PDB file of C-alpha atoms in Angstrom:
ATOM      1  CA  MET A   1     181.340  74.406  75.107  1.00 36.00           C
ATOM      2  CA  PRO A   2     178.284  74.017  77.595  1.00 36.00           C
ATOM      3  CA  ASP A   3     174.990  74.815  75.998  1.00 36.00           C
ATOM      4  CA  THR A   4     173.181  78.000  77.368  1.00 34.00           C
ATOM      5  CA  ASN A   5     169.687  77.679  78.523  1.00 33.00           C
ATOM      6  CA  ALA A   6     166.634  77.889  76.543  1.00 34.00           C
ATOM      7  CA  ALA A   7     165.861  81.526  77.257  1.00 34.00           C
ATOM      8  CA  ASP A   8     169.214  82.566  75.991  1.00 34.00           C
ATOM      9  CA  THR A   9     168.649  80.461  72.797  1.00 31.00           C
ATOM     10  CA  GLN A  10     165.240  81.972  72.217  1.00 32.00           C
ATOM     11  CA  ALA A  11     166.167  85.497  72.714  1.00 34.00           C
ATOM     12  CA  ALA A  12     168.956  85.120  70.218  1.00 34.00           C
ATOM     13  CA  ASP A  13     166.415  83.479  67.608  1.00 35.00           C
ATOM     14  CA  THR A  14     165.609  86.071  65.163  1.00 33.00           C
ATOM     15  CA  THR A  15     163.671  83.565  62.921  1.00 32.00           C
ATOM     16  CA  ALA A  16     161.052  83.593  65.493  1.00 32.00           C
ATOM     17  CA  PRO A  17     157.828  85.817  64.886  1.00 29.00           C
ATOM     18  CA  ALA A  18     158.331  89.302  66.122  1.00 31.00           C
ATOM     19  CA  SER A  19     154.595  89.569  68.012  1.00 30.00           C
ATOM     20  CA  GLY A  20     155.654  89.104  71.505  1.00 34.00           C
ATOM     21  CA  SER A  21     158.678  86.998  71.100  1.00 32.00           C
ATOM     22  CA  PRO A  22     162.065  87.402  72.137  1.00 53.00           C
ATOM     23  CA  ALA A  23     163.400  87.823  68.899  1.00 72.00           C
ATOM     24  CA  THR A  24     162.636  91.561  69.269  1.00 87.00           C
ATOM     25  CA  PRO A  25     163.448  91.863  73.067  1.00 93.00           C
ATOM     26  CA  SER A  26     162.595  95.014  74.936  1.00 94.00           C
ATOM     27  CA  PHE A  27     165.200  97.362  76.474  1.00 96.00           C
ATOM     28  CA  PRO A  28     165.384  95.200  79.651  1.00 96.00           C
ATOM     29  CA  GLN A  29     165.226  91.859  78.183  1.00 96.00           C
ATOM     30  CA  ALA A  30     167.969  92.885  76.115  1.00 96.00           C
ATOM     31  CA  MET A  31     170.070  94.057  79.137  1.00 96.00           C
ATOM     32  CA  GLU A  32     169.434  90.830  80.821  1.00 96.00           C
ATOM     33  CA  ILE A  33     170.321  88.706  77.901  1.00 96.00           C
ATOM     34  CA  ALA A  34     173.629  90.803  77.274  1.00 96.00           C
ATOM     35  CA  GLY A  35     174.506  90.330  80.933  1.00 96.00           C
ATOM     36  CA  GLN A  36     174.006  86.575  80.581  1.00 96.00           C
ATOM     37  CA  TRP A  37     176.150  86.204  77.245  1.00 96.00           C
ATOM     38  CA  LEU A  38     179.047  88.508  78.865  1.00 96.00           C
ATOM     39  CA  ALA A  39     179.301  86.264  81.872  1.00 96.00           C
ATOM     40  CA  LEU A  40     179.336  83.166  79.718  1.00 96.00           C
ATOM     41  CA  TRP A  41     181.946  84.700  77.482  1.00 97.00           C
ATOM     42  CA  GLU A  42     184.033  85.832  80.216  1.00 96.00           C
ATOM     43  CA  ALA A  43     183.952  82.242  81.899  1.00 96.00           C
ATOM     44  CA  GLY A  44     185.072  80.920  78.683  1.00 96.00           C
ATOM     45  CA  GLU A  45     181.672  79.169  77.880  1.00 96.00           C
ATOM     46  CA  LEU A  46     181.100  81.165  74.769  1.00 95.00           C
ATOM     47  CA  SER A  47     183.471  81.594  72.006  1.00 96.00           C
ATOM     48  CA  ASP A  48     184.260  84.969  70.232  1.00 97.00           C
ATOM     49  CA  GLU A  49     182.442  83.788  67.331  1.00 96.00           C
ATOM     50  CA  VAL A  50     179.150  82.683  68.989  1.00 97.00           C
ATOM     51  CA  LEU A  51     179.228  85.954  71.116  1.00 97.00           C
ATOM     52  CA  ALA A  52     179.617  87.838  67.936  1.00 97.00           C
ATOM     53  CA  ASP A  53     176.862  86.188  66.193  1.00 95.00           C
ATOM     54  CA  ARG A  54     174.404  86.706  69.116  1.00 95.00           C
ATOM     55  CA  VAL A  55     175.405  90.293  69.577  1.00 96.00           C
ATOM     56  CA  GLY A  56     174.834  90.756  65.926  1.00 95.00           C
ATOM     57  CA  GLU A  57     171.269  89.391  66.085  1.00 94.00           C
ATOM     58  CA  LEU A  58     170.601  91.688  69.539  1.00 95.00           C
ATOM     59  CA  VAL A  59     171.871  94.926  67.859  1.00 95.00           C
ATOM     60  CA  ALA A  60     169.474  94.395  64.806  1.00 94.00           C
ATOM     61  CA  SER A  61     166.867  96.193  66.835  1.00 94.00           C
ATOM     62  CA  LEU A  62     167.082  99.673  68.611  1.00 95.00           C
ATOM     63  CA  ASP A  63     165.963  98.168  72.099  1.00 96.00           C
ATOM     64  CA  GLY A  64     168.368  95.248  71.650  1.00 96.00           C
ATOM     65  CA  ALA A  65     171.289  97.444  70.808  1.00 96.00           C
ATOM     66  CA  ARG A  66     170.361  99.903  73.721  1.00 96.00           C
ATOM     67  CA  GLY A  67     170.357  97.018  75.931  1.00 97.00           C
ATOM     68  CA  PHE A  68     173.530  95.621  74.773  1.00 97.00           C
ATOM     69  CA  PHE A  69     175.230  98.678  75.026  1.00 97.00           C
ATOM     70  CA  VAL A  70     174.065  99.958  78.414  1.00 96.00           C
ATOM     71  CA  VAL A  71     175.542  96.497  79.767  1.00 97.00           C
ATOM     72  CA  ALA A  72     178.772  96.200  77.558  1.00 97.00           C
ATOM     73  CA  LEU A  73     179.840 100.075  77.634  1.00 97.00           C
ATOM     74  CA  ALA A  74     178.980 100.531  81.480  1.00 95.00           C
ATOM     75  CA  GLY A  75     179.315  97.294  82.992  1.00 94.00           C
ATOM     76  CA  ASP A  76     182.444  95.770  84.540  1.00 93.00           C
ATOM     77  CA  SER A  77     182.944  93.028  81.537  1.00 94.00           C
ATOM     78  CA  PRO A  78     186.243  93.373  79.856  1.00 95.00           C
ATOM     79  CA  LEU A  79     184.834  92.817  76.409  1.00 96.00           C
ATOM     80  CA  MET A  80     184.661  96.312  75.142  1.00 96.00           C
ATOM     81  CA  ASP A  81     188.409  96.927  76.491  1.00 95.00           C
ATOM     82  CA  ARG A  82     189.409  93.997  74.238  1.00 91.00           C
ATOM     83  CA  LEU A  83     187.026  93.776  71.323  1.00 95.00           C
ATOM     84  CA  PRO A  84     187.390  90.487  69.449  1.00 96.00           C
ATOM     85  CA  GLU A  85     187.685  91.018  65.788  1.00 96.00           C
ATOM     86  CA  THR A  86     184.697  88.816  65.126  1.00 97.00           C
ATOM     87  CA  LEU A  87     182.639  91.116  67.508  1.00 97.00           C
ATOM     88  CA  VAL A  88     183.862  94.286  65.615  1.00 97.00           C
ATOM     89  CA  LEU A  89     182.859  92.758  62.256  1.00 96.00           C
ATOM     90  CA  SER A  90     179.374  91.984  63.452  1.00 96.00           C
ATOM     91  CA  LEU A  91     179.043  95.541  65.131  1.00 97.00           C
ATOM     92  CA  ARG A  92     180.363  97.137  61.867  1.00 96.00           C
ATOM     93  CA  GLY A  93     177.582  94.998  59.940  1.00 94.00           C
ATOM     94  CA  ALA A  94     174.608  96.454  62.082  1.00 94.00           C
ATOM     95  CA  GLY A  95     175.598  99.751  60.190  1.00 93.00           C
ATOM     96  CA  ASP A  96     174.356 103.163  61.441  1.00 96.00           C
ATOM     97  CA  LEU A  97     172.270 102.237  64.440  1.00 96.00           C
ATOM     98  CA  VAL A  98     175.544 101.105  66.316  1.00 97.00           C
ATOM     99  CA  VAL A  99     177.466 104.053  64.877  1.00 97.00           C
ATOM    100  CA  ASP A 100     174.577 106.336  66.094  1.00 97.00           C
ATOM    101  CA  LEU A 101     174.163 104.710  69.617  1.00 97.00           C
ATOM    102  CA  THR A 102     178.019 104.797  70.295  1.00 98.00           C
ATOM    103  CA  ALA A 103     178.334 108.348  69.180  1.00 98.00           C
ATOM    104  CA  ARG A 104     175.359 109.447  71.715  1.00 97.00           C
ATOM    105  CA  ASN A 105     177.082 107.407  74.306  1.00 97.00           C
ATOM    106  CA  LEU A 106     180.243 109.080  73.614  1.00 98.00           C
ATOM    107  CA  ALA A 107     178.377 112.486  74.490  1.00 98.00           C
ATOM    108  CA  MET A 108     176.449 111.455  77.388  1.00 97.00           C
ATOM    109  CA  SER A 109     179.597 109.965  79.096  1.00 97.00           C
ATOM    110  CA  THR A 110     181.468 112.899  78.223  1.00 98.00           C
ATOM    111  CA  ALA A 111     178.895 115.300  79.633  1.00 97.00           C
ATOM    112  CA  MET A 112     178.580 112.945  82.827  1.00 97.00           C
ATOM    113  CA  ALA A 113     182.317 112.767  83.560  1.00 97.00           C
ATOM    114  CA  VAL A 114     182.169 116.773  83.574  1.00 97.00           C
ATOM    115  CA  HIS A 115     179.167 116.494  85.876  1.00 96.00           C
ATOM    116  CA  HIS A 116     180.508 114.050  88.194  1.00 97.00           C
ATOM    117  CA  GLY A 117     183.775 115.984  88.256  1.00 96.00           C
ATOM    118  CA  ARG A 118     181.978 119.156  89.524  1.00 96.00           C
ATOM    119  CA  THR A 119     180.307 117.227  92.385  1.00 96.00           C
ATOM    120  CA  ASP A 120     183.420 115.705  93.405  1.00 96.00           C
ATOM    121  CA  ASP A 121     182.151 112.021  92.630  1.00 94.00           C
ATOM    122  CA  GLY A 122     185.423 110.351  91.674  1.00 95.00           C
ATOM    123  CA  ASP A 123     183.908 106.928  91.353  1.00 95.00           C
ATOM    124  CA  GLN A 124     181.164 107.824  89.124  1.00 95.00           C
ATOM    125  CA  GLN A 125     183.475 110.200  87.047  1.00 96.00           C
ATOM    126  CA  ALA A 126     185.797 107.197  86.532  1.00 96.00           C
ATOM    127  CA  GLY A 127     182.864 105.067  85.182  1.00 96.00           C
ATOM    128  CA  SER A 128     181.985 107.814  82.925  1.00 97.00           C
ATOM    129  CA  LYS A 129     185.385 108.304  81.763  1.00 97.00           C
ATOM    130  CA  ARG A 130     185.662 104.562  81.068  1.00 97.00           C
ATOM    131  CA  VAL A 131     182.612 104.497  78.907  1.00 97.00           C
ATOM    132  CA  GLN A 132     183.985 107.557  77.082  1.00 98.00           C
ATOM    133  CA  ILE A 133     187.091 105.744  76.129  1.00 97.00           C
ATOM    134  CA  ARG A 134     185.015 102.560  75.018  1.00 97.00           C
ATOM    135  CA  CYS A 135     183.074 104.506  72.926  1.00 98.00           C
ATOM    136  CA  THR A 136     186.311 106.362  71.416  1.00 98.00           C
ATOM    137  CA  GLU A 137     187.803 103.061  70.766  1.00 97.00           C
ATOM    138  CA  LEU A 138     184.680 101.350  69.247  1.00 97.00           C
ATOM    139  CA  LEU A 139     184.086 104.481  67.021  1.00 98.00           C
ATOM    140  CA  ARG A 140     187.713 104.111  65.653  1.00 97.00           C
ATOM    141  CA  LEU A 141     186.869 100.498  64.782  1.00 97.00           C
ATOM    142  CA  LEU A 142     183.410 100.956  62.915  1.00 97.00           C
ATOM    143  CA  GLU A 143     182.884 102.084  59.356  1.00 96.00           C
ATOM    144  CA  PRO A 144     184.861 105.211  58.744  1.00 96.00           C
ATOM    145  CA  GLY A 145     182.594 107.190  56.690  1.00 96.00           C
ATOM    146  CA  ALA A 146     179.696 106.411  58.634  1.00 97.00           C
ATOM    147  CA  VAL A 147     181.589 107.386  61.814  1.00 98.00           C
ATOM    148  CA  LYS A 148     182.924 110.630  60.398  1.00 97.00           C
ATOM    149  CA  GLU A 149     179.558 111.817  58.951  1.00 97.00           C
ATOM    150  CA  ARG A 150     177.707 110.923  62.626  1.00 97.00           C
ATOM    151  CA  LEU A 151     180.461 112.752  64.499  1.00 98.00           C
ATOM    152  CA  GLU A 152     180.415 115.704  62.417  1.00 97.00           C
ATOM    153  CA  ARG A 153     176.678 116.061  62.985  1.00 97.00           C
ATOM    154  CA  LEU A 154     177.244 115.812  66.780  1.00 97.00           C
ATOM    155  CA  LEU A 155     180.317 118.261  66.597  1.00 97.00           C
ATOM    156  CA  ALA A 156     178.034 120.919  64.710  1.00 97.00           C
ATOM    157  CA  ALA A 157     175.433 120.458  67.378  1.00 97.00           C
ATOM    158  CA  THR A 158     178.000 121.292  70.071  1.00 97.00           C
ATOM    159  CA  ALA A 159     178.331 124.804  68.288  1.00 96.00           C
ATOM    160  CA  GLY A 160     174.480 125.202  67.949  1.00 96.00           C
ATOM    161  CA  SER A 161     173.486 124.037  64.780  1.00 96.00           C
ATOM    162  CA  GLY A 162     171.959 120.784  63.276  1.00 94.00           C
ATOM    163  CA  ASP A 163     169.357 117.987  64.270  1.00 92.00           C
ATOM    164  CA  ASP A 164     171.514 117.113  67.220  1.00 96.00           C
ATOM    165  CA  VAL A 165     170.962 120.294  69.075  1.00 96.00           C
ATOM    166  CA  ALA A 166     167.661 118.910  70.599  1.00 95.00           C
ATOM    167  CA  PHE A 167     169.549 115.667  71.611  1.00 95.00           C
ATOM    168  CA  LEU A 168     172.046 118.113  73.704  1.00 96.00           C
ATOM    169  CA  GLU A 169     169.215 120.288  74.693  1.00 95.00           C
ATOM    170  CA  ARG A 170     167.319 117.535  75.963  1.00 95.00           C
ATOM    171  CA  TRP A 171     169.898 116.211  78.424  1.00 94.00           C
ATOM    172  CA  GLY A 172     170.512 119.951  79.385  1.00 95.00           C
ATOM    173  CA  TYR A 173     174.295 120.110  78.676  1.00 97.00           C
ATOM    174  CA  ASP A 174     175.832 123.600  79.257  1.00 96.00           C
ATOM    175  CA  GLY A 175     178.733 125.095  77.622  1.00 96.00           C
ATOM    176  CA  ASP A 176     181.597 123.151  79.502  1.00 97.00           C
ATOM    177  CA  GLN A 177     179.800 119.799  78.527  1.00 97.00           C
ATOM    178  CA  LYS A 178     179.614 120.691  75.148  1.00 97.00           C
ATOM    179  CA  ALA A 179     183.218 121.670  74.927  1.00 98.00           C
ATOM    180  CA  ALA A 180     184.089 118.533  76.348  1.00 98.00           C
ATOM    181  CA  ILE A 181     181.900 116.721  74.003  1.00 98.00           C
ATOM    182  CA  ALA A 182     183.561 118.476  71.089  1.00 97.00           C
ATOM    183  CA  ALA A 183     187.012 117.560  72.297  1.00 98.00           C
ATOM    184  CA  ALA A 184     185.949 114.036  72.794  1.00 98.00           C
ATOM    185  CA  ILE A 185     184.831 113.971  69.132  1.00 98.00           C
ATOM    186  CA  GLU A 186     187.949 115.347  67.977  1.00 96.00           C
ATOM    187  CA  ALA A 187     189.858 112.651  69.919  1.00 96.00           C
ATOM    188  CA  VAL A 188     188.248 109.957  68.091  1.00 96.00           C
ATOM    189  CA  ALA A 189     190.345 111.031  64.856  1.00 87.00           C
ATOM    190  CA  GLU A 190     193.632 111.058  66.901  1.00 81.00           C
TER     191      GLU A 190
END
């Protein structure tokens, strides 16, 4: 297996001090790192196990997790369509942060699919639906209790109650979008 370059190795090193080091990458750095790792994985130059370890380190921080999910969920990589068991275990180990981001991505992609449908943008709608499906499948593999609790809070917000109301309002989702989000949440349990 070929070695990755030094930047990749440093970015994944969580033993480095946090002050300005790649150990706590910014959101753009995390997107770049995730893209590099996914390309190596797709080329067969990074094993499932090594990828899982590196992703586990990346999703330990909010910006790292956000960057990984932007690339993995919305990108063309097949990773999220055929999740290696080692990666699932790593994402489960990251706990509530991964559950929360996946639930939010489920809501946002669902709402955007509705929006793109209204504007007859079939390509964008298909992309949003792909993210929605990937989020649904990942939520089914994460820790069931944490997923259930998180989705119940999000579902309550679609009906106008709870902490997530502010999240839905911040994005300006209307009644149809909230109804679609509620249906997507229910679909996770199917």
